[in-house]
XYZ file of C-alpha atoms in Angstrom:
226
model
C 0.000 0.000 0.000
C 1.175 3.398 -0.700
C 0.857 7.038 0.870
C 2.143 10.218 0.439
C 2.878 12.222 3.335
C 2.999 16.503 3.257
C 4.815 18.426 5.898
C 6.292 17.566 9.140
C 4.767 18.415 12.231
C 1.030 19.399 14.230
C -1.744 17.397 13.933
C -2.024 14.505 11.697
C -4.554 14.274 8.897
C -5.165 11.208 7.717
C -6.845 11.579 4.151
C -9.419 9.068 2.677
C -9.492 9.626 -1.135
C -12.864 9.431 -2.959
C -14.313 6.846 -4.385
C -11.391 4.478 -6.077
C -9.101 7.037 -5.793
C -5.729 7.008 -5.423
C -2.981 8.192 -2.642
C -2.121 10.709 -5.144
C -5.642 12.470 -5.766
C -5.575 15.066 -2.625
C -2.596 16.332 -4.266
C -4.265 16.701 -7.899
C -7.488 18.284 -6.186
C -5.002 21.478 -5.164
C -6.047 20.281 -1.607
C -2.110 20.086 -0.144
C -1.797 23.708 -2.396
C -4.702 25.462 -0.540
C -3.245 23.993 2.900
C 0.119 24.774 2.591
C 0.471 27.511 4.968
C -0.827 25.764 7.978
C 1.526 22.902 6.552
C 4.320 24.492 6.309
C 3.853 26.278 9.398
C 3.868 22.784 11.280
C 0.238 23.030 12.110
C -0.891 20.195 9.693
C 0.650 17.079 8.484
C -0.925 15.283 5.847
C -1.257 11.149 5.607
C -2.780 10.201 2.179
C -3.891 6.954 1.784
C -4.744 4.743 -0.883
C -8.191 3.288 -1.820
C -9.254 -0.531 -2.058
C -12.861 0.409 -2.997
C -12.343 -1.536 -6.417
C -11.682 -4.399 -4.039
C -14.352 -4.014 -1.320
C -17.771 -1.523 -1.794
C -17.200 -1.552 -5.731
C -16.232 -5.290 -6.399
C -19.514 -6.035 -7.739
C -18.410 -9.466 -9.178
C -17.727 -10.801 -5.367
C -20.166 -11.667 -2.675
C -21.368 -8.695 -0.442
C -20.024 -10.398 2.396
C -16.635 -10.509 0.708
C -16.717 -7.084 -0.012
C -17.036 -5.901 3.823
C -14.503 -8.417 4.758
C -12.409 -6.823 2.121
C -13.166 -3.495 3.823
C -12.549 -4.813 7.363
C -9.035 -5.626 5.943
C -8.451 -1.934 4.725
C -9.291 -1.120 8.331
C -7.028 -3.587 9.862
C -4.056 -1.975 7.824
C -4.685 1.510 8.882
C -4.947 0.896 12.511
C -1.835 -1.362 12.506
C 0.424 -0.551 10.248
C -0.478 3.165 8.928
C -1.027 4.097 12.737
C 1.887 3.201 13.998
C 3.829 4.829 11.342
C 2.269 8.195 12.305
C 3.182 7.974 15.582
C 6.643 7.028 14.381
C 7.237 10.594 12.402
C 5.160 12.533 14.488
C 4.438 12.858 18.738
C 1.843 15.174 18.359
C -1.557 13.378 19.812
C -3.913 15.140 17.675
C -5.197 12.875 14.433
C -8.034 13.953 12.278
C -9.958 11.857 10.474
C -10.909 13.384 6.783
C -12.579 12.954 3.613
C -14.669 13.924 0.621
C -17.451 11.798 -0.863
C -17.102 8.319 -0.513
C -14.013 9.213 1.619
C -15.879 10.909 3.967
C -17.653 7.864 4.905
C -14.278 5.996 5.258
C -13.156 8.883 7.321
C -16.622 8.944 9.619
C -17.236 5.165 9.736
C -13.681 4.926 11.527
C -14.091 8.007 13.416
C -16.642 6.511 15.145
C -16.008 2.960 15.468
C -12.701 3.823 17.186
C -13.044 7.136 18.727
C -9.791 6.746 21.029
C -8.070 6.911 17.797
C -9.255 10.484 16.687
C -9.153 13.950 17.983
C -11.327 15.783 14.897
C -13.429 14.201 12.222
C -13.749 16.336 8.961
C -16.390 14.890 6.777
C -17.237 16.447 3.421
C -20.148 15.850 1.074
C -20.293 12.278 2.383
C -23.031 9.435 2.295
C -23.016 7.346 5.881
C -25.107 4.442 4.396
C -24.455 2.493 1.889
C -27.530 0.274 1.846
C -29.019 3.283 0.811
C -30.244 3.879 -2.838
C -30.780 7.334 -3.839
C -30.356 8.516 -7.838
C -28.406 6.768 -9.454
C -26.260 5.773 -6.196
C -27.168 2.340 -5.582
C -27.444 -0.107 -2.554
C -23.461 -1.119 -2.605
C -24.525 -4.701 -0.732
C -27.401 -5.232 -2.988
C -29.700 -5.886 -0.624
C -27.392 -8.650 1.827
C -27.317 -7.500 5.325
C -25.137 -9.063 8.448
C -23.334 -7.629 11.818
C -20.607 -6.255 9.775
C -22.389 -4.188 7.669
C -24.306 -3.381 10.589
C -21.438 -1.649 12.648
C -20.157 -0.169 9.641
C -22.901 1.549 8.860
C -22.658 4.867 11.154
C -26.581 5.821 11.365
C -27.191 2.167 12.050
C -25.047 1.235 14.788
C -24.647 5.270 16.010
C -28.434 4.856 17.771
C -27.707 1.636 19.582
C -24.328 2.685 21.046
C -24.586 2.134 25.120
C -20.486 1.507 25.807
C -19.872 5.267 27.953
C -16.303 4.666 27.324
C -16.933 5.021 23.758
C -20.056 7.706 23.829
C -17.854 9.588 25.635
C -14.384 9.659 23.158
C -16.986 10.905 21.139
C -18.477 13.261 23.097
C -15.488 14.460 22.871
C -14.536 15.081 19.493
C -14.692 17.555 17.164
C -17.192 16.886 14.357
C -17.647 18.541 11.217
C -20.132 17.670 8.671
C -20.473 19.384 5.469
C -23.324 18.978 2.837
C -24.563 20.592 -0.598
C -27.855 21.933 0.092
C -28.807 19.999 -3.380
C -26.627 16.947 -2.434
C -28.702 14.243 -3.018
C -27.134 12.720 0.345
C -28.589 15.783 2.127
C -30.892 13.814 4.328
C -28.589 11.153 5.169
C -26.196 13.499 6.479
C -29.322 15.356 8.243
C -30.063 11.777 9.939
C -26.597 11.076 10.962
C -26.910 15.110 12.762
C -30.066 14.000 14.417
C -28.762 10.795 15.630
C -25.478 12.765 17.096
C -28.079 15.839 18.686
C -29.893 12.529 20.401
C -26.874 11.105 21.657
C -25.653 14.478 23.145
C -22.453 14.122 20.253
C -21.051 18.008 19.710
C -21.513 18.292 16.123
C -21.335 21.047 13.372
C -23.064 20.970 10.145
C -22.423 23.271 7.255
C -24.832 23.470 4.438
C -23.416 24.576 0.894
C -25.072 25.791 -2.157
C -25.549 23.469 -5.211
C -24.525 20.124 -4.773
C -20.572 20.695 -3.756
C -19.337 18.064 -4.434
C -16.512 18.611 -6.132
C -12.606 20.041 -5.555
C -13.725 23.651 -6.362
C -15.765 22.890 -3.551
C -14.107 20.551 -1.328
C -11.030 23.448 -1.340
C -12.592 25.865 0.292
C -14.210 23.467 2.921
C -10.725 22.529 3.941
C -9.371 25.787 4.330
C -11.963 26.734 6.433
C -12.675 23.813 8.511
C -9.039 21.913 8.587
């Protein structure tokens, strides 16, 4: 698996790219460009990762239960290995937990399945179920549903959380949700707020005109809330 990493000190950011994307795609949005002063500055350093989407959510040929055991792998190999090469480079305790469309559910989903991990969770134009078919964005388990898709499915498994240990690592961090007014995951994301509100979460959600869902978009959002 590859990454690229940008600048050398602060807190870490570790990027999830959209969907199928590639290590190298925050750097061809202009994202690292539009962050460079707080980078450079030692305020952010940036941990791009790859995607296995073609392997997990999108391998359509494969068995929805392979597909989230593909993605429980992905998870696996950020927590062990891409984890503990953060810490390596970098002491600082913060780590934010970041993406943009389909990354922002990869960014959320592990956000809040292992809060102790995360300081900040910076979720952009995201979608936070994917048994959910809305447009032309279909159900990406095709109707199968188990325990794993359960608990990674945030506005599932968000309602029925008890563990205080847990509530409260997320009570404790910083959320930020950001939606086109237009998106057609506008609701979803409005769910996933009312589910945090209920469960006394600290949350902020931003609405943006059109759809924004794209880098013009997605640039700005990170200057302002990165």
């Amino acid at each position: 698996m590859e990454l690229l990493i940008f600048g050398h000190a602060g807190a870490k950011v570790l990027v999830f790219p959209t969907r199928g994307g590639r290590f190298y795609e925050y750097e061809n949005m202009r994202m690292t460009e539009i962050l460079r002063p707080k980078i450079e500055a030692g305020l952010l350093q940036i941990y791009c990762l790859d995607s296995l989407d073609a392997e997990s959510f999108y391998c359509f040929w494969a068995h929805p239960s392979g597909r989230i055991n593909r993605h429980l792998q992905y998870e696996d190999y950020i927590i062990h290995e891409v984890f503990p090469l953060m810490h390596s480079k970098n002491p600082d305790p913060c780590v934010i937990a970041h993406g943009c469309s389909l990354g922002a559910f990869h960014a959320a989903n592990i956000a809040f399945r292992h809060p102790h991990l995360f300081k900040k969770l910076a979720a952009f134009s995201g979608r936070y179920d994917l048994t959910l078919s809305v447009e032309h964005f279909r159900d990406l388990f095709d109707g199968y549903y188990s325990e794993q898709v359960y608990y990674n499915t945030p506005t599932h498994f968000l309602p029925d959380l008890g563990r205080e240990d847990h509530l409260g690592a997320l009570q404790n961090m910083d959320i930020v949700l950001t939606i086109g007014k237009e998106d057609p995951f506008r609701g979803n994301n409005e769910a996933l707020s009312g589910i945090l509100q209920g469960k006394d979460i600290r949350h902020q959600i931003h609405y943006w005109d059109d759809r924004a869902h794209r880098g013009y978009y997605w640039r700005r959002m990170a200057d302002i809330y990165l």
